[in-house]
């Protein structure tokens, strides 16, 4: 049959689905079903969609049968609506949107989910326990709703999931395996929680990009807490009890997961609150009141208000004393001027002498702006997006290509930075170090704010960079002058606040960047 060969023929630019969908970028492969996951462009409706392409030989009767079962399940799911699952728009099968010459057995078309890959999210570091609990909680609500309607979602593969701009996990590539069960969905929730907490996948058939979870000699999966000691006991136990099939105390339903997740998330948030109280040891009473060993937390706010009041009083006193001192100085200066030339008072210099009566003082001379050299074009430009690989990396070069009609844009976000992440930007590399003085930014998104950062290497961490300038972007060209000319080979245009489009989405568009060194 040669599934790999047929799958290899799938490439950006190819059109599938009876000439309607142009492939843009691949986001994974679920090898268990030869399902290739792609972002594509709907040529008829002019919108991006998510395609689950079932690759196979139409002459293979068993493969065709399994594909039909997957397509039937996907068609059934098209009637299901929930924020945690991408809406199925269409299901194409052999003879109905798919031809035998395409090397496909079927296509599931779903709405495109903006955001970032789950794999990218965990590739740098595990997610904070409280955030992980909330992410899985939103996904578990979708599973619970689907199971109440007798539907299997089939989310037991991490590349089928994406993180939306508002921080929720969503099944972006629907299409459950033919043999998938309700229990598989529940186990997948435990595996996703395990992945967020550890960066490892605990179920069979995961992608090669993610390390597999380790197992003990007994065959049991190693608890997350053994890999990451900061993981709370409740979440570590929940992940293991949900994944494993045997033994007592296992969790078998999404409703049970929701209850435990809610309790665990509240416990973790309460723990963080206790840590924030201060250096005093803190304990929780049965009624929910948090106390320290000396005073209850409710008194902390009172102490903060008292401290603020004292601070205001002290500042006011200092201001009054300073004002009184200035009055005394002016008084003595007036007496000195009237007491004649014998007083030991320094005469003002000619530059400080007041102008003759009726004349205006000369304007203050501003230091001349530093001379600028000719613009220098970077040798390379890439998206700087710590912890993620989204935000149109293939279009980064448009920001320095000298073409007015091209641009680079961030993804569209439902919430402003830094709700989901601190920012995103472009990192530019020059062939040789330059003494950068100004950057001209032609933007199509007023309201954006940027920082100019210098770096010592091409792929630094954000905390390894240094802020050397910044400002607000207007529609059109804005000039960002650095605090002082900065010698360097790597610079980052770091977006800390996005603009807002007509649909209320947050996005920033950079049309052209011009780099001007000091002359």
Coordinates of C-alpha atoms in Angstrom, one line a residue:
X1 CA 0.0 0.0 0.0
X2 CA 2.7 2.5 1.0
X3 CA 1.0 4.9 3.3
X4 CA 4.3 6.8 3.9
X5 CA 4.8 7.3 0.2
X6 CA 1.4 8.6 -0.3
X7 CA 1.6 10.8 2.8
X8 CA 4.9 12.1 1.5
X9 CA 3.2 13.5 -1.6
X10 CA 1.2 15.9 0.6
X11 CA 3.0 19.2 0.5
X12 CA 2.2 22.9 0.9
X13 CA 0.5 24.2 -2.2
X14 CA -1.2 20.9 -3.1
X15 CA -5.0 21.1 -3.6
X16 CA -7.3 18.4 -2.3
X17 CA -11.0 17.8 -1.9
X18 CA -12.0 18.1 -5.5
X19 CA -9.8 21.2 -6.0
X20 CA -11.3 23.2 -3.1
X21 CA -8.7 23.1 -0.3
X22 CA -5.1 24.3 -0.8
X23 CA -2.7 22.8 1.9
X24 CA -0.8 25.5 3.9
X25 CA 1.1 23.8 6.7
X26 CA 1.2 20.4 8.4
X27 CA 0.6 20.2 12.1
X28 CA 1.1 16.5 12.9
X29 CA 0.4 12.9 12.0
X30 CA -1.7 10.5 14.0
X31 CA 0.0 7.3 12.7
X32 CA -2.5 5.0 14.3
X33 CA -5.0 6.0 11.6
X34 CA -2.6 7.4 9.0
X35 CA -4.3 10.7 9.7
X36 CA -2.4 13.8 8.5
X37 CA -3.3 17.0 10.2
X38 CA -3.1 20.1 8.0
X39 CA -4.1 23.8 8.0
X40 CA -5.6 24.6 4.6
X41 CA -7.3 27.4 2.7
X42 CA -10.8 27.0 1.5
X43 CA -10.7 28.5 -2.0
X44 CA -14.5 28.9 -2.2
X45 CA -15.2 30.6 1.2
X46 CA -11.8 32.2 1.4
X47 CA -11.1 31.1 5.0
X48 CA -8.6 28.8 6.7
X49 CA -9.7 25.4 7.8
X50 CA -8.3 22.3 9.7
X51 CA -8.1 19.2 7.6
X52 CA -7.8 15.6 8.9
X53 CA -6.6 13.7 5.8
X54 CA -7.0 10.0 5.9
X55 CA -4.2 8.7 3.8
X56 CA -4.4 5.2 2.2
X57 CA -4.9 3.0 -0.8
X58 CA -8.6 2.8 -2.0
X59 CA -7.9 -0.8 -3.0
X60 CA -7.1 -1.8 0.5
X61 CA -10.6 -3.0 1.7
X62 CA -9.8 -3.0 5.4
X63 CA -8.2 0.5 5.4
X64 CA -11.2 1.8 3.4
X65 CA -13.6 0.2 5.9
X66 CA -11.8 1.8 8.9
X67 CA -11.7 5.2 7.2
X68 CA -15.5 5.0 6.5
X69 CA -16.1 4.4 10.2
X70 CA -14.0 7.4 11.2
X71 CA -15.9 9.6 8.7
X72 CA -19.2 8.4 10.0
X73 CA -18.2 9.3 13.5
X74 CA -17.0 12.7 12.4
X75 CA -20.2 13.3 10.5
X76 CA -22.1 12.5 13.7
X77 CA -20.0 14.9 15.6
X78 CA -20.8 17.7 13.2
X79 CA -24.1 18.1 15.1
X80 CA -22.2 18.7 18.3
X81 CA -21.4 22.2 19.5
X82 CA -19.1 23.1 22.3
X83 CA -16.3 25.7 22.7
X84 CA -13.8 23.0 23.5
X85 CA -14.2 21.3 20.1
X86 CA -13.7 22.7 16.6
X87 CA -16.9 22.6 14.6
X88 CA -16.9 20.0 11.8
X89 CA -17.8 21.8 8.6
X90 CA -17.8 19.0 6.1
X91 CA -16.9 15.3 5.7
X92 CA -15.6 14.1 2.3
X93 CA -15.4 10.5 1.3
X94 CA -14.4 8.5 -1.8
X95 CA -16.7 9.5 -4.6
X96 CA -18.1 12.4 -2.6
X97 CA -15.4 15.1 -2.7
X98 CA -12.4 12.7 -2.8
X99 CA -11.1 10.9 -5.9
X100 CA -9.2 7.7 -5.9
X101 CA -6.3 9.4 -7.6
X102 CA -5.6 11.6 -4.6
X103 CA -4.3 8.8 -2.4
X104 CA -6.8 9.7 0.2
X105 CA -9.6 7.7 1.8
X106 CA -11.4 10.7 3.2
X107 CA -11.2 14.2 4.7
X108 CA -12.7 15.8 7.8
X109 CA -13.0 19.6 7.4
X110 CA -13.2 21.6 10.6
X111 CA -13.0 25.3 11.5
X112 CA -9.5 26.5 12.0
X113 CA -8.5 27.0 15.7
X114 CA -6.3 30.1 16.2
X115 CA -3.6 29.9 18.8
X116 CA -0.6 27.6 19.3
X117 CA 0.2 23.9 19.3
X118 CA 0.0 21.9 22.5
X119 CA 3.3 20.3 21.6
X120 CA 4.9 23.7 21.3
X121 CA 3.5 24.8 24.6
X122 CA 5.2 22.0 26.6
X123 CA 8.4 21.9 24.5
X124 CA 10.2 24.5 26.6
X125 CA 9.0 23.8 30.2
X126 CA 6.0 22.2 32.0
X127 CA 3.0 24.3 32.7
X128 CA 2.3 25.6 36.2
X129 CA 0.1 23.1 38.1
X130 CA -2.8 25.5 38.7
X131 CA -2.8 26.6 35.0
X132 CA -2.6 23.0 33.9
X133 CA -5.6 22.1 36.0
X134 CA -7.7 24.9 34.5
X135 CA -6.7 24.0 31.0
X136 CA -7.7 20.3 31.4
X137 CA -10.9 21.4 33.2
X138 CA -12.1 23.3 30.1
X139 CA -11.4 20.3 27.9
X140 CA -13.0 17.9 30.4
X141 CA -16.2 20.0 30.2
X142 CA -16.3 19.4 26.5
X143 CA -15.8 15.6 27.0
X144 CA -18.5 15.5 29.6
X145 CA -21.0 17.3 27.4
X146 CA -20.1 15.0 24.4
X147 CA -20.5 11.8 26.5
X148 CA -23.9 12.9 27.7
X149 CA -24.9 13.0 24.0
X150 CA -23.3 9.6 23.3
X151 CA -20.4 11.0 21.3
X152 CA -16.7 10.0 21.4
X153 CA -14.4 12.9 20.7
X154 CA -11.1 11.1 20.1
X155 CA -8.7 13.5 21.7
X156 CA -6.1 10.9 22.6
X157 CA -3.3 12.4 20.5
X158 CA -1.6 15.7 21.5
X159 CA -1.2 17.0 18.0
X160 CA -5.0 17.1 17.6
X161 CA -5.2 19.7 20.3
X162 CA -4.4 23.4 20.2
X163 CA -4.2 26.2 22.8
X164 CA -6.6 29.0 22.0
X165 CA -5.5 32.7 22.5
X166 CA -7.6 32.9 25.7
X167 CA -5.7 30.0 27.2
X168 CA -8.1 27.1 26.7
X169 CA -7.4 23.7 25.2
X170 CA -9.5 22.8 22.1
X171 CA -9.8 19.7 20.0
X172 CA -8.7 21.3 16.7
X173 CA -8.6 18.2 14.4
X174 CA -11.8 16.1 15.1
X175 CA -12.0 12.5 13.8
X176 CA -12.1 9.7 16.4
X177 CA -10.5 6.4 15.6
X178 CA -12.9 3.6 14.5
X179 CA -12.3 1.7 17.8
X180 CA -12.2 4.7 20.1
X181 CA -14.4 4.5 23.2
X182 CA -15.7 6.8 25.9
X183 CA -13.0 5.4 28.2
X184 CA -10.3 6.5 25.7
X185 CA -11.5 10.1 26.0
X186 CA -11.3 9.9 29.8
X187 CA -7.8 8.4 29.7
X188 CA -6.8 11.1 27.2
X189 CA -7.7 13.8 29.8
X190 CA -5.3 12.2 32.2
X191 CA -2.6 11.9 29.6
X192 CA -3.0 15.6 28.7
X193 CA -2.8 16.6 32.3
X194 CA 0.4 14.4 32.6
X195 CA 1.8 16.1 29.5
X196 CA 1.2 19.6 30.8
X197 CA 2.8 18.8 34.2
X198 CA 5.8 16.9 32.9
X199 CA 6.3 17.5 29.1
X200 CA 5.8 13.7 28.5
X201 CA 3.1 11.6 26.9
X202 CA 1.8 8.6 28.8
X203 CA -0.4 6.8 26.2
X204 CA 0.7 4.6 23.2
X205 CA 0.9 6.1 19.8
X206 CA 2.1 9.6 20.7
X207 CA 4.2 11.8 18.3
X208 CA 8.0 11.4 18.1
X209 CA 8.4 15.0 19.1
X210 CA 7.2 14.3 22.7
X211 CA 9.2 12.0 25.0
X212 CA 7.2 9.0 26.4
X213 CA 6.4 8.9 30.1
X214 CA 8.7 6.5 32.1
X215 CA 7.3 3.3 33.6
X216 CA 8.2 1.4 36.7
X217 CA 9.4 -2.2 36.5
X218 CA 5.8 -3.2 37.5
X219 CA 4.5 -1.5 34.3
X220 CA 2.8 1.4 36.1
X221 CA 3.5 4.9 34.8
X222 CA 5.8 7.0 37.0
X223 CA 3.7 9.7 38.8
X224 CA 4.3 13.3 37.6
X225 CA 5.4 14.3 41.1
X226 CA 8.3 11.9 40.9
X227 CA 9.5 13.8 37.8
X228 CA 8.6 17.3 38.8
X229 CA 8.6 17.7 42.6
X230 CA 6.6 20.9 42.5
X231 CA 3.5 19.1 41.2
X232 CA 0.8 18.8 43.9
X233 CA 0.0 15.3 45.2
X234 CA -3.7 15.7 44.1
X235 CA -2.9 16.5 40.5
X236 CA -0.2 13.8 40.3
X237 CA -2.5 11.2 41.6
X238 CA -5.4 12.3 39.4
X239 CA -3.3 11.9 36.2
X240 CA -2.1 8.4 37.1
X241 CA -5.5 7.2 38.3
X242 CA -7.2 8.5 35.1
X243 CA -4.6 6.9 32.8
X244 CA -4.4 3.4 34.4
X245 CA -7.1 0.8 33.7
X246 CA -6.5 -1.7 36.6
X247 CA -6.6 -1.4 40.3
X248 CA -8.9 0.3 42.8
X249 CA -9.4 4.0 43.0
X250 CA -9.3 4.6 39.3
X251 CA -11.2 7.5 37.7
X252 CA -13.5 6.4 34.9
X253 CA -15.7 9.4 34.0
X254 CA -15.1 13.0 32.9
X255 CA -17.6 14.1 35.6
X256 CA -15.3 12.6 38.3
X257 CA -12.3 14.3 36.7
X258 CA -14.1 17.7 36.8
X259 CA -14.7 17.4 40.5
X260 CA -11.1 16.5 41.3
X261 CA -9.7 19.2 39.0
X262 CA -11.9 21.8 40.6
X263 CA -10.7 20.8 44.1
X264 CA -7.1 20.6 43.0
X265 CA -7.1 23.9 41.3
X266 CA -8.6 25.7 44.3
X267 CA -6.2 23.9 46.6
X268 CA -3.2 25.1 44.5
X269 CA -4.5 28.6 44.3
X270 CA -5.0 28.6 48.0
X271 CA -1.5 27.4 48.5
X272 CA -0.1 30.3 46.4
X273 CA -2.2 32.7 48.4
X274 CA -0.8 31.3 51.6
X275 CA 2.8 31.7 50.3
X276 CA 2.0 35.3 49.3
X277 CA 0.9 36.2 52.9
X278 CA 4.5 36.7 54.0
X279 CA 7.2 35.0 56.0
X280 CA 4.8 34.0 58.8
X281 CA 3.8 30.3 58.7
X282 CA 0.2 30.0 57.5
X283 CA -2.4 27.3 58.0
X284 CA -6.0 26.9 56.8
X285 CA -9.0 26.5 59.1
X286 CA -11.9 24.2 58.3
X287 CA -14.2 27.1 57.5
X288 CA -11.8 28.3 54.8
X289 CA -10.2 31.2 56.6
X290 CA -6.5 31.4 56.1
X291 CA -4.5 32.3 59.3
X292 CA -0.9 32.9 60.0
X293 CA 0.6 31.8 63.3
X294 CA 0.1 35.4 64.6
X295 CA -2.7 37.2 62.8
X296 CA -5.5 36.2 60.3
X297 CA -5.1 37.1 56.6
X298 CA -8.1 39.4 56.9
X299 CA -5.9 41.7 59.0
X300 CA -3.3 41.8 56.2
X301 CA -5.4 44.2 54.2
X302 CA -6.0 46.4 57.3
X303 CA -2.2 46.5 57.9
X304 CA -1.6 47.4 54.2
X305 CA -4.1 50.3 54.5
X306 CA -2.5 51.5 57.7
X307 CA 1.0 51.4 56.1
X308 CA -0.3 53.3 53.1
X309 CA -1.8 56.0 55.3
X310 CA 1.4 56.4 57.3
X311 CA 3.3 56.7 54.0
X312 CA 1.0 59.4 52.7
X313 CA 1.4 61.3 56.0
X314 CA 5.2 61.1 55.9
X315 CA 5.3 62.3 52.2
X316 CA 3.0 65.2 53.0
X317 CA 5.2 66.3 55.9
X318 CA 8.3 66.2 53.8
X319 CA 6.6 68.4 51.1
X320 CA 5.5 70.9 53.7
X321 CA 9.0 71.2 55.2
X322 CA 10.6 71.5 51.8
X323 CA 8.1 74.3 50.9
X324 CA 8.9 76.1 54.1
X325 CA 12.6 75.7 53.5
X326 CA 12.3 77.2 50.0
X327 CA 10.4 80.2 51.5
X328 CA 13.1 80.9 54.0
X329 CA 15.8 80.7 51.3
X330 CA 14.0 83.1 49.1
X331 CA 13.5 85.5 52.0
X332 CA 17.2 85.5 52.8
X333 CA 18.2 85.9 49.2
X334 CA 15.9 88.9 49.0
X335 CA 17.6 90.5 52.1
X336 CA 21.0 89.7 50.6
X337 CA 20.3 91.6 47.4
X338 CA 19.0 94.6 49.2
X339 CA 21.9 94.8 51.7
X340 CA 24.5 96.2 49.1
X341 CA 27.8 95.1 47.6
X342 CA 29.4 94.3 50.9
X343 CA 27.4 91.0 51.2
X344 CA 29.3 87.9 50.2
X345 CA 26.9 86.8 47.4
X346 CA 28.1 85.4 44.1
X347 CA 27.1 87.4 41.1
X348 CA 25.3 85.5 38.3
X349 CA 27.3 84.6 35.2
X350 CA 26.6 86.2 31.9
X351 CA 24.8 83.1 30.7
X352 CA 22.4 83.3 33.7
X353 CA 21.8 87.1 33.6
X354 CA 18.2 88.0 33.1
X355 CA 17.3 89.6 29.8
X356 CA 16.6 93.4 29.6
X357 CA 13.2 94.6 30.4
X358 CA 10.7 93.9 27.7
X359 CA 12.8 91.2 26.0
X360 CA 12.0 87.5 25.9
X361 CA 14.7 85.1 27.1
X362 CA 16.4 83.2 24.2
X363 CA 15.1 79.7 23.6
X364 CA 16.8 76.8 25.2
X365 CA 19.2 75.1 22.8
X366 CA 18.5 71.4 22.4
X367 CA 21.4 69.1 21.8
X368 CA 21.6 68.2 18.1
X369 CA 20.2 64.8 17.2
X370 CA 23.0 62.3 16.4
X371 CA 23.8 62.0 12.7
X372 CA 22.5 58.9 11.0
X373 CA 24.1 56.6 8.5
X374 CA 22.5 54.8 5.6
X375 CA 19.9 52.2 6.4
X376 CA 21.3 48.7 6.9
X377 CA 19.3 45.6 5.9
X378 CA 19.4 42.6 8.1
X379 CA 20.8 39.3 6.8
X380 CA 18.0 37.3 8.4
X381 CA 14.7 37.9 10.3
X382 CA 12.6 35.4 12.2
X383 CA 9.7 35.3 14.6
X384 CA 10.8 35.6 18.3
X385 CA 8.1 33.7 20.2
X386 CA 9.5 32.0 23.4
X387 CA 7.6 28.9 24.2
X388 CA 5.7 28.7 20.9
X389 CA 6.2 28.5 17.1
X390 CA 3.1 30.3 15.9
X391 CA 2.5 33.8 14.7
X392 CA 3.2 33.3 11.0
X393 CA 7.0 32.4 11.0
X394 CA 7.0 31.9 7.3
X395 CA 6.1 35.6 6.7
X396 CA 8.7 37.1 9.0
X397 CA 10.9 38.0 6.0
X398 CA 8.1 40.3 4.7
X399 CA 8.9 42.9 7.3
X400 CA 12.3 43.6 5.7
X401 CA 11.8 42.8 2.1
X402 CA 11.3 46.4 1.0
X403 CA 7.9 45.7 -0.5
X404 CA 5.1 48.0 0.6
X405 CA 2.4 45.4 -0.3
X406 CA 3.8 42.6 2.0
X407 CA 3.8 42.4 5.8
X408 CA 4.1 40.2 8.8
X409 CA 1.2 39.9 11.3
X410 CA 0.8 38.3 14.7
X411 CA -1.9 35.7 15.2
X412 CA -5.3 37.2 16.2
X413 CA -5.8 37.0 19.9
X414 CA -9.1 37.3 21.9
X415 CA -7.3 38.9 24.8
X416 CA -4.6 41.5 25.1
X417 CA -1.0 40.7 26.2
X418 CA 0.1 39.6 28.8
X419 CA -3.0 37.5 29.6
X420 CA -1.8 34.6 27.5
X421 CA 1.9 35.4 27.1
X422 CA 4.2 38.3 27.7
X423 CA 4.6 39.2 24.0
X424 CA 5.9 38.2 20.6
X425 CA 8.2 39.8 18.1
X426 CA 10.8 39.6 15.4
X427 CA 14.5 39.0 15.9
X428 CA 16.8 40.4 13.2
X429 CA 20.4 39.4 12.5
X430 CA 23.0 41.6 10.7
X431 CA 25.9 40.2 8.8
X432 CA 28.3 42.4 10.9
X433 CA 27.6 44.3 14.1
X434 CA 26.1 47.8 13.6
X435 CA 25.8 50.8 15.9
X436 CA 22.0 51.0 15.8
X437 CA 20.5 54.4 16.6
X438 CA 16.9 54.4 15.2
X439 CA 14.3 52.0 13.8
X440 CA 11.6 53.2 11.5
X441 CA 8.5 50.9 11.8
X442 CA 5.7 51.1 9.1
X443 CA 2.8 49.5 11.0
X444 CA -0.8 48.7 10.0
X445 CA -2.1 48.4 13.6
X446 CA -2.3 51.6 15.7
X447 CA -2.2 51.1 19.4
X448 CA 0.6 48.6 19.5
X449 CA 3.5 49.1 21.9
X450 CA 7.0 47.7 21.2
X451 CA 10.3 47.4 23.0
X452 CA 13.6 47.3 21.1
X453 CA 15.9 44.7 22.7
X454 CA 19.5 43.8 22.0
X455 CA 20.8 40.2 22.3
X456 CA 24.1 38.4 22.2
X457 CA 22.9 35.5 20.1
X458 CA 20.2 34.6 17.5
X459 CA 17.9 32.6 19.8
X460 CA 18.2 34.0 23.3
X461 CA 15.7 33.7 26.2
X462 CA 13.8 36.8 26.9
X463 CA 15.6 37.4 30.2
X464 CA 18.9 37.3 28.3
X465 CA 18.0 40.3 26.3
X466 CA 18.3 44.0 27.2
X467 CA 15.8 46.8 26.5
X468 CA 17.5 49.6 24.6
X469 CA 14.4 51.6 23.4
X470 CA 10.7 51.5 22.9
X471 CA 7.5 53.4 22.0
X472 CA 4.0 53.4 20.6
X473 CA 3.1 52.6 17.0
X474 CA 0.8 54.7 15.0
X475 CA -0.8 53.8 11.7
X476 CA 1.9 54.4 9.1
X477 CA 5.5 55.0 9.9
X478 CA 6.8 55.5 13.5
X479 CA 10.4 56.3 14.5
X480 CA 11.7 54.5 17.6
X481 CA 14.9 56.2 18.8
X482 CA 17.2 54.1 21.0
X483 CA 18.2 55.6 24.4
X484 CA 21.7 55.8 23.0
X485 CA 23.3 54.1 19.9
X486 CA 23.7 50.4 20.6
X487 CA 26.4 48.2 19.1
X488 CA 25.2 44.8 18.2
X489 CA 24.5 42.1 15.7
X490 CA 21.1 40.9 17.0
X491 CA 18.1 43.0 17.8
X492 CA 14.5 42.2 18.7
X493 CA 11.3 44.2 18.0
X494 CA 9.3 42.9 21.0
X495 CA 5.5 43.6 20.9
X496 CA 4.2 44.1 24.5
X497 CA 0.8 45.4 23.5
X498 CA -1.2 44.5 20.4
X499 CA -3.4 46.7 18.3
X500 CA -7.1 46.0 17.9
X501 CA -8.9 45.4 14.6
X502 CA -12.5 46.1 13.6
X503 CA -13.7 42.8 14.8
X504 CA -12.4 43.4 18.3
X505 CA -9.5 41.0 17.9
X506 CA -6.0 41.9 19.1
X507 CA -3.3 41.8 16.4
X508 CA -0.2 43.7 15.2
X509 CA 0.9 44.1 11.6
X510 CA 4.5 45.2 10.7
X511 CA 4.8 46.2 7.1
X512 CA 8.4 47.3 6.9
X513 CA 11.4 47.8 9.4
X514 CA 14.2 50.2 8.6
X515 CA 17.4 50.1 10.7
X516 CA 19.4 53.3 10.9
X517 CA 22.9 53.3 12.5
X518 CA 24.6 56.3 14.0
X519 CA 26.7 58.2 11.4

